[in-house]
């Protein structure tokens, strides 16, 4: 009941900011979310409250990549001369409260909670990744959050959870500081490519993937393609090429999303000869004349067509 009252108080903007700065409150709520012996309803309420506090600025530096996952090898202490040290045996490893809050939020992505709460928690992370008051790169460097977001994109998850997870990945992919690392990370890359495919395999059977799933994955790939350091390796990735060509041939919304990725890749001059050889000049020209696309999409395709034409003239 107390956590519910706090959650109601946090719905008021005037209350959220002082609550987010209250160390004791943040610690109590995060501990309640992390305590496996507490009732699941209490833990769910605590997760939602942590989301409100985090968005109010209560999660400035949640990165724990610098915290070792295993204790370091003991060395001889200069003070007591023992190995391992006994004079500092009572010291605790300090995790800042922002990390504690993130670990509490990760509870909302666990298998034991409802799909509704998992989707809600992913929505909170999406908002945190795009908020001007928070640093998406620091949030992504929290191991529990990073692992949970990637895992919830799995094909065996419900549609609601997968859509929310890919939306969160899209939000992280919009951060310039993360784009190169996201594409270089095999697990993230394969997750996005599988989600962008036209069909998925579940228990040996093939199922068509929804437009919502494919669209969000392609939009995340378009964000990654804006990074100059990614453009060459993305164009050379055969899996991505097949996914994009399939999406373009499928038409509809996913076609426009796939064209956005190709437009970004055409901005790298080293990609242009290969794109010309692959016949993308005709593809961009047809898209530029397609009245079914938005005016800005047609204009971008026209620019891409002109870039490839310039590459032909220079060759």
CSV table of N, CA and C in Angstrom, one decimal, residues 1-34 38 42 45-54 56-59 97-98 100-102 104-105:
chain,number,residue,atom,x,y,z
A,1,UNK,N,0.8,-1.2,0.0
A,1,UNK,CA,0.0,0.0,0.0
A,1,UNK,C,0.9,1.3,0.0
A,2,UNK,N,2.0,1.2,0.8
A,2,UNK,CA,2.9,2.4,0.8
A,2,UNK,C,3.5,2.7,-0.5
A,3,UNK,N,3.9,1.6,-1.2
A,3,UNK,CA,4.5,1.8,-2.5
A,3,UNK,C,3.5,2.3,-3.5
A,4,UNK,N,2.2,1.9,-3.4
A,4,UNK,CA,1.2,2.4,-4.3
A,4,UNK,C,1.0,3.9,-4.0
A,5,UNK,N,1.0,4.3,-2.8
A,5,UNK,CA,0.8,5.7,-2.4
A,5,UNK,C,2.0,6.5,-3.0
A,6,UNK,N,3.2,6.0,-2.9
A,6,UNK,CA,4.3,6.7,-3.5
A,6,UNK,C,4.2,6.8,-5.0
A,7,UNK,N,3.7,5.8,-5.6
A,7,UNK,CA,3.5,5.7,-7.1
A,7,UNK,C,2.5,6.8,-7.5
A,8,UNK,N,1.4,6.9,-6.7
A,8,UNK,CA,0.4,8.0,-7.0
A,8,UNK,C,1.0,9.4,-6.8
A,9,UNK,N,1.8,9.6,-5.8
A,9,UNK,CA,2.4,10.9,-5.6
A,9,UNK,C,3.4,11.2,-6.7
A,10,UNK,N,4.0,10.2,-7.3
A,10,UNK,CA,5.0,10.4,-8.4
A,10,UNK,C,4.3,10.8,-9.7
A,11,UNK,N,3.0,10.7,-9.8
A,11,UNK,CA,2.3,11.1,-11.0
A,11,UNK,C,2.3,12.6,-11.1
A,12,UNK,N,2.5,13.3,-10.0
A,12,UNK,CA,2.5,14.8,-10.0
A,12,UNK,C,4.0,15.2,-10.3
A,13,UNK,N,4.1,16.1,-11.3
A,13,UNK,CA,5.5,16.5,-11.7
A,13,UNK,C,6.2,17.2,-10.6
A,14,UNK,N,5.5,18.0,-9.9
A,14,UNK,CA,6.1,18.7,-8.8
A,14,UNK,C,6.6,17.8,-7.7
A,15,UNK,N,6.1,16.6,-7.6
A,15,UNK,CA,6.6,15.7,-6.6
A,15,UNK,C,7.7,14.8,-7.1
A,16,UNK,N,7.7,14.5,-8.4
A,16,UNK,CA,8.7,13.6,-9.0
A,16,UNK,C,10.1,14.0,-8.8
A,17,UNK,N,10.4,15.3,-9.1
A,17,UNK,CA,11.8,15.7,-9.0
A,17,UNK,C,12.4,15.6,-7.6
A,18,UNK,N,11.7,16.1,-6.6
A,18,UNK,CA,12.3,15.9,-5.2
A,18,UNK,C,12.3,14.5,-4.8
A,19,UNK,N,11.4,13.6,-5.3
A,19,UNK,CA,11.4,12.2,-5.0
A,19,UNK,C,12.6,11.5,-5.6
A,20,UNK,N,12.9,12.0,-6.8
A,20,UNK,CA,14.0,11.4,-7.6
A,20,UNK,C,15.3,11.7,-6.9
A,21,UNK,N,15.4,12.8,-6.1
A,21,UNK,CA,16.6,13.2,-5.5
A,21,UNK,C,16.7,12.6,-4.1
A,22,UNK,N,15.7,12.0,-3.6
A,22,UNK,CA,15.7,11.4,-2.2
A,22,UNK,C,16.4,10.1,-2.2
A,23,UNK,N,17.6,10.0,-1.7
A,23,UNK,CA,18.4,8.8,-1.7
A,23,UNK,C,17.7,7.7,-1.0
A,24,UNK,N,17.2,7.9,0.2
A,24,UNK,CA,16.5,6.9,1.0
A,24,UNK,C,15.3,6.3,0.3
A,25,UNK,N,14.5,7.1,-0.4
A,25,UNK,CA,13.3,6.6,-1.1
A,25,UNK,C,13.8,5.7,-2.2
A,26,UNK,N,14.7,6.2,-3.0
A,26,UNK,CA,15.2,5.4,-4.2
A,26,UNK,C,15.7,4.1,-3.7
A,27,UNK,N,16.5,4.1,-2.7
A,27,UNK,CA,17.1,2.8,-2.2
A,27,UNK,C,16.0,1.9,-1.7
A,28,UNK,N,15.0,2.3,-1.0
A,28,UNK,CA,14.0,1.5,-0.5
A,28,UNK,C,13.2,0.9,-1.6
A,29,UNK,N,12.8,1.7,-2.6
A,29,UNK,CA,12.0,1.2,-3.7
A,29,UNK,C,12.8,0.2,-4.6
A,30,UNK,N,14.0,0.5,-4.9
A,30,UNK,CA,14.9,-0.4,-5.7
A,30,UNK,C,15.0,-1.7,-5.0
A,31,UNK,N,15.2,-1.6,-3.6
A,31,UNK,CA,15.4,-2.9,-2.9
A,31,UNK,C,14.1,-3.7,-2.9
A,32,UNK,N,13.0,-3.0,-2.8
A,32,UNK,CA,11.7,-3.8,-2.9
A,32,UNK,C,11.5,-4.5,-4.2
A,33,UNK,N,12.0,-3.8,-5.3
A,33,UNK,CA,11.9,-4.4,-6.6
A,33,UNK,C,12.8,-5.6,-6.8
A,34,UNK,N,13.9,-5.6,-6.2
A,34,UNK,CA,14.9,-6.6,-6.3
A,34,UNK,C,14.8,-7.8,-5.3
A,38,UNK,N,9.6,-10.8,-1.9
A,38,UNK,CA,8.4,-9.9,-1.9
A,38,UNK,C,7.3,-10.4,-2.8
A,42,UNK,N,3.8,-6.3,-5.4
A,42,UNK,CA,4.7,-5.2,-4.8
A,42,UNK,C,5.8,-4.9,-5.7
A,45,UNK,N,4.7,-2.9,-8.8
A,45,UNK,CA,4.5,-1.4,-8.4
A,45,UNK,C,5.8,-0.7,-8.2
A,46,UNK,N,6.8,-1.4,-7.6
A,46,UNK,CA,8.1,-0.7,-7.4
A,46,UNK,C,8.8,-0.4,-8.7
A,47,UNK,N,8.7,-1.4,-9.7
A,47,UNK,CA,9.3,-1.1,-11.0
A,47,UNK,C,8.7,0.1,-11.7
A,48,UNK,N,7.4,0.2,-11.7
A,48,UNK,CA,6.7,1.3,-12.3
A,48,UNK,C,7.1,2.6,-11.6
A,49,UNK,N,7.2,2.6,-10.3
A,49,UNK,CA,7.7,3.8,-9.6
A,49,UNK,C,9.1,4.2,-9.9
A,50,UNK,N,10.0,3.2,-10.0
A,50,UNK,CA,11.4,3.4,-10.4
A,50,UNK,C,11.4,4.1,-11.7
A,51,UNK,N,10.6,3.7,-12.7
A,51,UNK,CA,10.5,4.3,-14.0
A,51,UNK,C,10.2,5.8,-13.9
A,52,UNK,N,9.2,6.1,-13.1
A,52,UNK,CA,8.9,7.5,-12.9
A,52,UNK,C,10.0,8.3,-12.3
A,53,UNK,N,10.7,7.8,-11.3
A,53,UNK,CA,11.8,8.5,-10.7
A,53,UNK,C,13.0,8.6,-11.7
A,54,UNK,N,13.3,7.5,-12.5
A,54,UNK,CA,14.4,7.6,-13.4
A,54,UNK,C,14.2,8.7,-14.5
A,56,UNK,N,12.6,11.3,-14.1
A,56,UNK,CA,12.6,12.6,-13.4
A,56,UNK,C,14.1,13.0,-13.1
A,57,UNK,N,15.0,12.2,-13.6
A,57,UNK,CA,16.4,12.5,-13.4
A,57,UNK,C,17.1,11.7,-12.3
A,58,UNK,N,16.4,10.6,-11.8
A,58,UNK,CA,17.0,9.8,-10.7
A,58,UNK,C,17.9,8.7,-11.2
A,59,UNK,N,18.4,8.8,-12.4
A,59,UNK,CA,19.2,7.7,-13.0
A,59,UNK,C,20.3,8.3,-13.9
A,97,UNK,N,23.7,4.5,-6.5
A,97,UNK,CA,22.3,4.2,-6.5
A,97,UNK,C,21.6,4.2,-7.8
A,98,UNK,N,22.3,4.9,-8.8
A,98,UNK,CA,21.7,4.8,-10.2
A,98,UNK,C,21.8,3.4,-10.8
A,100,UNK,N,21.7,0.7,-8.9
A,100,UNK,CA,20.7,0.0,-8.1
A,100,UNK,C,19.3,0.2,-8.7
A,101,UNK,N,19.0,1.4,-9.2
A,101,UNK,CA,17.7,1.7,-9.8
A,101,UNK,C,17.6,0.9,-11.1
A,102,UNK,N,18.6,0.9,-11.9
A,102,UNK,CA,18.6,0.1,-13.2
A,102,UNK,C,18.4,-1.4,-12.9
A,104,UNK,N,16.8,-2.6,-10.5
A,104,UNK,CA,15.4,-2.7,-10.1
A,104,UNK,C,14.5,-2.7,-11.3
A,105,UNK,N,14.8,-1.8,-12.3
A,105,UNK,CA,14.0,-1.7,-13.5
A,105,UNK,C,14.1,-3.0,-14.3
